[in-house]
Amino acid sequence: MNILLVAAVAAFGLIAGSFLNVVIYRVPRRESVVLPSSHCPACERPLAAYDNIPLISYIVLKGKCRFCGALISAQYPLVEAVTSLFFVTSLLKYGLTPAFFLAVFFLLVLLSVSVIDIEHLIIPNVIVLPAIAVAAVQIPLFAFTKLDNVSLMDQAYWLWPVVGFLIGGGLLFLLAIVWPNGMGGGDIKLAALMGLFLGRYVIVALFLGFLFGSLGGITAMSFFGKSRKDLIPFGPYLALGSLIALYAGVPLVKWYLSISGLG
Ligand SMILES: [Zn+2]
C-alpha cells in the first residue's frame, strides 16, 4: 500500500480524533459540538490554532494549559491516537473502499460512546440513533450494488444486518427485563447498532462483551472495593467485543467450529 496514503489517512485520523474529543466532552453536557471554538475547561480561554494541533500541542505544552497551567487530561491525546490507529488499521484491512468508511464510522461511534459511558454512565441517544440510520444505509449499498467483495462482515446478503440488529437489540432487551439494574436502554440500542454493522457476527461481539464485562466486574469488586450494587458501564465491554468481532470475527468463528468439531 502507498505509504503516502497511509500517512495521509493517519493524519486525517488525528484531526477526526480531535473532533471526537469535542463530541465526547460536549454531547453529555448538552453543549453544541460546533460553537464555541475549543477552550480550556479550567480558565475558559479560547485555544489558538497552534495550541489545538492533535497530539503535537499536548506534547509541546507538556500537558498544561498555556495560560493558566491547568493540567490537560491525557484522555485528549489518547483519543486522538486511538482514532488515528482505527483509520490506519481499517485502511490496511479494507483498502480505500465503502467498507473502510463504514468501519471507521462504526469504530468512532464505539470509541466516543465508551468514553462517555465510563465518565457519565450513559450512552447518548443523539449519537446512537443517527448512527443506526447511517448503518441502515449499508443494507441497500451492499445488497443492491453487489459490492460483496468489500462488505464489512457479511452484508453481501441484505438479511444479515437485519438479523444482527434483531439479535443484538432483542437479546439485550430480554436481559434488561430479567436484570433491570444491569442493563440500560442505551446498551440495548448500542447492541442493535452493533448487529447492523456486524451481521450474525454480533453474537461473537456479545459473547466477548459479556466475557470481558464479567472479568471486569469481578476485578472491580475484588480490587477496587466495588459492590454488586455499583453501576458498572457496560458500553466499553460491548465496544471491545465489537472491535475484536470486526477485525477477527471470521477467523475466530472458524477456529471455534474446528476445535468444537462442528465445522
Ligand atoms: Zn487554562
mmCIF file of C-alpha atoms and ligand atoms in Angstrom:
data_model
loop_
_atom_site.group_PDB
_atom_site.id
_atom_site.type_symbol
_atom_site.label_atom_id
_atom_site.label_comp_id
_atom_site.label_asym_id
_atom_site.label_seq_id
_atom_site.Cartn_x
_atom_site.Cartn_y
_atom_site.Cartn_z
ATOM 1 C CA MET A 1 0.000 0.000 0.000
ATOM 2 C CA ASN A 2 1.144 3.535 -0.788
ATOM 3 C CA ILE A 3 2.969 4.890 2.279
ATOM 4 C CA LEU A 4 1.804 8.444 1.485
ATOM 5 C CA LEU A 5 -1.817 7.291 1.544
ATOM 6 C CA VAL A 6 -1.277 5.620 4.938
ATOM 7 C CA ALA A 7 0.366 8.795 6.302
ATOM 8 C CA ALA A 8 -2.442 10.997 4.964
ATOM 9 C CA VAL A 9 -5.099 8.713 6.452
ATOM 10 C CA ALA A 10 -3.223 8.661 9.802
ATOM 11 C CA ALA A 11 -3.091 12.496 9.813
ATOM 12 C CA PHE A 12 -6.781 12.727 8.926
ATOM 13 C CA GLY A 13 -7.436 10.265 11.762
ATOM 14 C CA LEU A 14 -5.740 12.650 14.225
ATOM 15 C CA ILE A 15 -7.980 15.510 13.079
ATOM 16 C CA ALA A 16 -11.057 13.277 13.356
ATOM 17 C CA GLY A 17 -9.877 12.284 16.857
ATOM 18 C CA SER A 18 -9.646 15.946 17.801
ATOM 19 C CA PHE A 19 -13.285 16.408 16.740
ATOM 20 C CA LEU A 20 -14.232 13.220 18.615
ATOM 21 C CA ASN A 21 -12.804 14.806 21.799
ATOM 22 C CA VAL A 22 -15.203 17.722 21.320
ATOM 23 C CA VAL A 23 -18.125 15.286 20.875
ATOM 24 C CA ILE A 24 -17.077 13.266 23.965
ATOM 25 C CA TYR A 25 -16.794 16.415 26.111
ATOM 26 C CA ARG A 26 -19.825 18.363 24.892
ATOM 27 C CA VAL A 27 -22.563 15.841 23.985
ATOM 28 C CA PRO A 28 -23.164 14.577 27.565
ATOM 29 C CA ARG A 29 -23.113 18.233 28.763
ATOM 30 C CA ARG A 30 -25.692 19.091 26.088
ATOM 31 C CA GLU A 31 -23.401 21.699 24.521
ATOM 32 C CA SER A 32 -23.107 22.400 20.804
ATOM 33 C CA VAL A 33 -20.319 20.466 19.077
ATOM 34 C CA VAL A 34 -19.791 23.364 16.638
ATOM 35 C CA LEU A 35 -19.769 26.507 18.782
ATOM 36 C CA PRO A 36 -17.970 27.938 20.685
ATOM 37 C CA SER A 37 -14.496 27.001 19.457
ATOM 38 C CA SER A 38 -12.185 24.930 21.686
ATOM 39 C CA HIS A 39 -11.311 26.496 25.010
ATOM 40 C CA CYS A 40 -9.503 25.461 28.192
ATOM 41 C CA PRO A 41 -12.079 23.841 30.529
ATOM 42 C CA ALA A 42 -10.325 25.464 33.540
ATOM 43 C CA CYS A 43 -9.773 29.148 32.542
ATOM 44 C CA GLU A 44 -12.170 29.095 29.535
ATOM 45 C CA ARG A 45 -9.712 30.982 27.320
ATOM 46 C CA PRO A 46 -10.103 30.058 23.641
ATOM 47 C CA LEU A 47 -7.281 27.958 22.207
ATOM 48 C CA ALA A 48 -5.196 29.380 19.375
ATOM 49 C CA ALA A 49 -4.924 27.153 16.310
ATOM 50 C CA TYR A 50 -1.302 26.322 17.174
ATOM 51 C CA ASP A 51 -2.382 25.091 20.626
ATOM 52 C CA ASN A 52 -5.065 22.885 19.086
ATOM 53 C CA ILE A 53 -2.943 20.622 16.870
ATOM 54 C CA PRO A 54 -3.822 16.990 17.608
ATOM 55 C CA LEU A 55 -1.211 15.120 19.670
ATOM 56 C CA ILE A 56 1.567 17.665 18.933
ATOM 57 C CA SER A 57 0.160 20.548 21.007
ATOM 58 C CA TYR A 58 -0.235 18.241 24.010
ATOM 59 C CA ILE A 59 3.436 17.247 23.779
ATOM 60 C CA VAL A 60 4.690 20.835 23.139
ATOM 61 C CA LEU A 61 2.598 22.229 26.045
ATOM 62 C CA LYS A 62 3.710 19.274 28.238
ATOM 63 C CA GLY A 63 0.049 18.575 29.031
ATOM 64 C CA LYS A 64 -0.650 22.018 30.559
ATOM 65 C CA CYS A 65 -2.797 24.998 29.516
ATOM 66 C CA ARG A 66 -0.609 27.818 28.098
ATOM 67 C CA PHE A 67 -2.493 30.490 30.100
ATOM 68 C CA CYS A 68 -3.464 29.021 33.482
ATOM 69 C CA GLY A 69 -1.207 25.955 33.670
ATOM 70 C CA ALA A 70 -4.139 23.633 34.402
ATOM 71 C CA LEU A 71 -3.384 20.004 33.561
ATOM 72 C CA ILE A 72 -4.900 18.847 30.266
ATOM 73 C CA SER A 73 -6.376 15.345 30.552
ATOM 74 C CA ALA A 74 -4.267 12.646 28.866
ATOM 75 C CA GLN A 75 -7.597 11.422 27.505
ATOM 76 C CA TYR A 76 -7.381 14.005 24.671
ATOM 77 C CA PRO A 77 -4.131 12.792 23.033
ATOM 78 C CA LEU A 78 -5.138 9.182 23.791
ATOM 79 C CA VAL A 79 -8.452 9.520 21.911
ATOM 80 C CA GLU A 80 -6.619 11.227 19.016
ATOM 81 C CA ALA A 81 -4.014 8.439 18.828
ATOM 82 C CA VAL A 82 -6.599 5.630 19.025
ATOM 83 C CA THR A 83 -8.783 7.318 16.366
ATOM 84 C CA SER A 84 -5.781 7.606 14.050
ATOM 85 C CA LEU A 85 -4.944 3.941 14.706
ATOM 86 C CA PHE A 86 -8.523 2.932 13.778
ATOM 87 C CA PHE A 87 -8.199 4.856 10.481
ATOM 88 C CA VAL A 88 -4.913 3.116 9.613
ATOM 89 C CA THR A 89 -5.938 -0.429 10.638
ATOM 90 C CA SER A 90 -9.227 -0.085 8.714
ATOM 91 C CA LEU A 91 -7.342 1.160 5.648
ATOM 92 C CA LEU A 92 -4.977 -1.828 5.812
ATOM 93 C CA LYS A 93 -7.897 -4.242 6.185
ATOM 94 C CA TYR A 94 -10.349 -2.814 3.640
ATOM 95 C CA GLY A 95 -8.365 -0.505 1.359
ATOM 96 C CA LEU A 96 -9.995 2.792 0.353
ATOM 97 C CA THR A 97 -13.468 1.234 -0.128
ATOM 98 C CA PRO A 98 -17.006 1.901 1.173
ATOM 99 C CA ALA A 99 -16.251 -0.732 3.852
ATOM 100 C CA PHE A 100 -13.351 1.424 5.097
ATOM 101 C CA PHE A 101 -15.644 4.394 5.730
ATOM 102 C CA LEU A 102 -18.255 2.192 7.425
ATOM 103 C CA ALA A 103 -15.626 0.506 9.625
ATOM 104 C CA VAL A 104 -14.134 3.860 10.676
ATOM 105 C CA PHE A 105 -17.571 5.318 11.376
ATOM 106 C CA PHE A 106 -18.531 2.265 13.471
ATOM 107 C CA LEU A 107 -15.267 2.352 15.458
ATOM 108 C CA LEU A 108 -15.546 6.103 16.173
ATOM 109 C CA VAL A 109 -19.107 5.648 17.446
ATOM 110 C CA LEU A 110 -17.881 2.803 19.693
ATOM 111 C CA LEU A 111 -14.953 4.884 20.986
ATOM 112 C CA SER A 112 -16.977 8.020 21.775
ATOM 113 C CA VAL A 113 -19.796 6.029 23.388
ATOM 114 C CA SER A 114 -17.284 4.061 25.528
ATOM 115 C CA VAL A 115 -15.529 7.137 26.915
ATOM 116 C CA ILE A 116 -18.865 8.894 27.608
ATOM 117 C CA ASP A 117 -20.257 5.748 29.286
ATOM 118 C CA ILE A 118 -17.167 5.484 31.548
ATOM 119 C CA GLU A 119 -17.429 9.165 32.554
ATOM 120 C CA HIS A 120 -21.199 9.698 32.743
ATOM 121 C CA LEU A 121 -22.738 6.173 32.822
ATOM 122 C CA ILE A 122 -24.911 6.989 29.805
ATOM 123 C CA ILE A 123 -24.906 6.033 26.136
ATOM 124 C CA PRO A 124 -26.374 9.145 24.421
ATOM 125 C CA ASN A 125 -29.271 8.699 22.006
ATOM 126 C CA VAL A 126 -28.003 11.683 19.991
ATOM 127 C CA ILE A 127 -25.022 9.539 18.964
ATOM 128 C CA VAL A 128 -26.525 6.036 18.717
ATOM 129 C CA LEU A 129 -29.805 6.828 16.901
ATOM 130 C CA PRO A 130 -28.219 8.768 13.971
ATOM 131 C CA ALA A 131 -25.564 6.026 13.813
ATOM 132 C CA ILE A 132 -28.326 3.422 13.411
ATOM 133 C CA ALA A 133 -29.701 5.496 10.496
ATOM 134 C CA VAL A 134 -26.251 5.652 8.852
ATOM 135 C CA ALA A 135 -25.705 1.925 9.410
ATOM 136 C CA ALA A 136 -29.049 1.149 7.775
ATOM 137 C CA VAL A 137 -27.766 2.796 4.568
ATOM 138 C CA GLN A 138 -25.265 -0.020 4.067
ATOM 139 C CA ILE A 139 -28.051 -2.568 3.572
ATOM 140 C CA PRO A 140 -29.065 -1.298 0.101
ATOM 141 C CA LEU A 141 -25.459 -0.183 -0.567
ATOM 142 C CA PHE A 142 -24.043 -3.687 -0.309
ATOM 143 C CA ALA A 143 -27.114 -5.715 -1.226
ATOM 144 C CA PHE A 144 -28.075 -3.981 -4.468
ATOM 145 C CA THR A 145 -24.742 -2.718 -5.781
ATOM 146 C CA LYS A 146 -23.151 -6.195 -5.474
ATOM 147 C CA LEU A 147 -20.155 -4.757 -3.641
ATOM 148 C CA ASP A 148 -19.831 -8.051 -1.800
ATOM 149 C CA ASN A 149 -16.031 -8.148 -2.151
ATOM 150 C CA VAL A 150 -15.763 -5.037 0.023
ATOM 151 C CA SER A 151 -18.528 -5.685 2.547
ATOM 152 C CA LEU A 152 -17.762 -5.053 6.199
ATOM 153 C CA MET A 153 -18.628 -8.524 7.538
ATOM 154 C CA ASP A 154 -21.283 -10.430 5.622
ATOM 155 C CA GLN A 155 -23.575 -7.668 4.399
ATOM 156 C CA ALA A 156 -23.461 -9.085 0.870
ATOM 157 C CA TYR A 157 -26.676 -10.772 1.834
ATOM 158 C CA TRP A 158 -29.001 -7.963 2.963
ATOM 159 C CA LEU A 159 -30.716 -10.131 5.568
ATOM 160 C CA TRP A 160 -27.665 -10.481 7.842
ATOM 161 C CA PRO A 161 -27.584 -6.861 9.117
ATOM 162 C CA VAL A 162 -31.325 -7.128 9.822
ATOM 163 C CA VAL A 163 -30.796 -10.427 11.663
ATOM 164 C CA GLY A 164 -27.870 -8.891 13.589
ATOM 165 C CA PHE A 165 -29.996 -5.864 14.538
ATOM 166 C CA LEU A 166 -32.742 -8.132 15.903
ATOM 167 C CA ILE A 167 -30.329 -10.498 17.719
ATOM 168 C CA GLY A 168 -28.327 -7.653 19.306
ATOM 169 C CA GLY A 169 -31.258 -5.485 20.309
ATOM 170 C CA GLY A 170 -33.526 -8.416 21.178
ATOM 171 C CA LEU A 171 -31.043 -10.262 23.373
ATOM 172 C CA LEU A 172 -30.179 -7.189 25.443
ATOM 173 C CA PHE A 173 -33.841 -6.215 25.658
ATOM 174 C CA LEU A 174 -34.619 -9.635 27.207
ATOM 175 C CA LEU A 175 -31.647 -9.272 29.571
ATOM 176 C CA ALA A 176 -32.856 -5.822 30.641
ATOM 177 C CA ILE A 177 -36.218 -7.357 31.600
ATOM 178 C CA VAL A 178 -34.707 -10.094 33.793
ATOM 179 C CA TRP A 179 -31.860 -7.890 35.080
ATOM 180 C CA PRO A 180 -33.148 -4.284 35.114
ATOM 181 C CA ASN A 181 -30.252 -2.877 37.176
ATOM 182 C CA GLY A 182 -27.556 -4.317 34.960
ATOM 183 C CA MET A 183 -28.629 -3.190 31.518
ATOM 184 C CA GLY A 184 -29.907 0.164 30.289
ATOM 185 C CA GLY A 185 -31.824 1.337 27.229
ATOM 186 C CA GLY A 186 -28.548 2.720 25.865
ATOM 187 C CA ASP A 187 -26.980 -0.750 25.940
ATOM 188 C CA ILE A 188 -29.971 -2.206 24.030
ATOM 189 C CA LYS A 189 -29.719 0.412 21.254
ATOM 190 C CA LEU A 190 -25.930 0.027 21.086
ATOM 191 C CA ALA A 191 -26.252 -3.771 20.685
ATOM 192 C CA ALA A 192 -28.832 -3.282 17.914
ATOM 193 C CA LEU A 193 -26.415 -0.890 16.162
ATOM 194 C CA MET A 194 -23.602 -3.444 16.524
ATOM 195 C CA GLY A 195 -25.839 -6.018 14.820
ATOM 196 C CA LEU A 196 -26.378 -3.736 11.807
ATOM 197 C CA PHE A 197 -22.620 -3.477 11.305
ATOM 198 C CA LEU A 198 -21.541 -6.980 12.333
ATOM 199 C CA GLY A 199 -24.429 -9.040 10.953
ATOM 200 C CA ARG A 200 -24.571 -12.507 12.528
ATOM 201 C CA TYR A 201 -21.081 -11.893 13.963
ATOM 202 C CA VAL A 202 -22.775 -9.702 16.578
ATOM 203 C CA ILE A 203 -23.007 -12.988 18.542
ATOM 204 C CA VAL A 204 -19.184 -13.023 18.763
ATOM 205 C CA ALA A 205 -19.170 -9.380 19.919
ATOM 206 C CA LEU A 206 -21.841 -10.014 22.574
ATOM 207 C CA PHE A 207 -20.134 -13.187 23.822
ATOM 208 C CA LEU A 208 -16.795 -11.367 24.186
ATOM 209 C CA GLY A 209 -18.530 -8.297 25.677
ATOM 210 C CA PHE A 210 -20.163 -10.402 28.403
ATOM 211 C CA LEU A 211 -16.911 -12.313 28.990
ATOM 212 C CA PHE A 212 -14.874 -9.082 29.417
ATOM 213 C CA GLY A 213 -17.724 -7.484 31.383
ATOM 214 C CA SER A 214 -17.772 -10.370 33.883
ATOM 215 C CA LEU A 215 -13.981 -10.291 34.246
ATOM 216 C CA GLY A 216 -14.096 -6.503 34.662
ATOM 217 C CA GLY A 217 -16.907 -6.753 37.223
ATOM 218 C CA ILE A 218 -15.031 -9.399 39.258
ATOM 219 C CA THR A 219 -11.863 -7.268 39.115
ATOM 220 C CA ALA A 220 -13.745 -4.132 40.218
ATOM 221 C CA MET A 221 -15.310 -5.988 43.155
ATOM 222 C CA SER A 222 -12.125 -7.759 44.300
ATOM 223 C CA PHE A 223 -9.584 -4.958 43.893
ATOM 224 C CA PHE A 224 -11.452 -1.633 43.825
ATOM 225 C CA GLY A 225 -13.977 -2.187 46.612
ATOM 226 C CA LYS A 226 -16.980 -2.023 44.272
ATOM 227 C CA SER A 227 -20.105 -3.887 45.302
ATOM 228 C CA ARG A 228 -22.645 -5.732 43.212
ATOM 229 C CA LYS A 229 -24.935 -2.701 43.544
ATOM 230 C CA ASP A 230 -22.488 -0.251 41.958
ATOM 231 C CA LEU A 231 -23.296 0.673 38.382
ATOM 232 C CA ILE A 232 -20.602 -0.511 36.021
ATOM 233 C CA PRO A 233 -20.640 0.895 32.477
ATOM 234 C CA PHE A 234 -21.251 -1.940 30.040
ATOM 235 C CA GLY A 235 -20.783 0.038 26.793
ATOM 236 C CA PRO A 236 -16.966 -0.214 26.758
ATOM 237 C CA TYR A 237 -17.139 -4.022 27.013
ATOM 238 C CA LEU A 238 -19.639 -4.214 24.148
ATOM 239 C CA ALA A 239 -17.356 -1.891 22.166
ATOM 240 C CA LEU A 240 -14.262 -4.022 22.829
ATOM 241 C CA GLY A 241 -16.175 -7.164 21.807
ATOM 242 C CA SER A 242 -17.285 -5.381 18.610
ATOM 243 C CA LEU A 243 -13.728 -4.291 17.772
ATOM 244 C CA ILE A 244 -12.472 -7.886 18.028
ATOM 245 C CA ALA A 245 -15.503 -9.264 16.137
ATOM 246 C CA LEU A 246 -14.968 -6.723 13.333
ATOM 247 C CA TYR A 247 -11.276 -7.458 12.853
ATOM 248 C CA ALA A 248 -11.104 -11.131 13.846
ATOM 249 C CA GLY A 249 -14.702 -12.454 13.972
ATOM 250 C CA VAL A 250 -14.450 -14.615 10.851
ATOM 251 C CA PRO A 251 -11.224 -16.496 11.823
ATOM 252 C CA LEU A 252 -12.443 -16.733 15.464
ATOM 253 C CA VAL A 253 -15.666 -18.478 14.393
ATOM 254 C CA LYS A 254 -13.735 -20.812 12.031
ATOM 255 C CA TRP A 255 -11.325 -21.663 14.851
ATOM 256 C CA TYR A 256 -14.153 -22.290 17.319
ATOM 257 C CA LEU A 257 -16.009 -24.542 14.886
ATOM 258 C CA SER A 258 -12.861 -26.559 14.179
ATOM 259 C CA ILE A 259 -11.942 -27.166 17.844
ATOM 260 C CA SER A 260 -15.545 -27.977 18.755
ATOM 261 C CA GLY A 261 -15.798 -30.464 15.900
ATOM 262 C CA LEU A 262 -18.746 -28.624 14.324
ATOM 263 C CA GLY A 263 -17.012 -27.232 11.252
HETATM 264 ZN ZN ZN B 1 -6.464 27.301 31.054
#
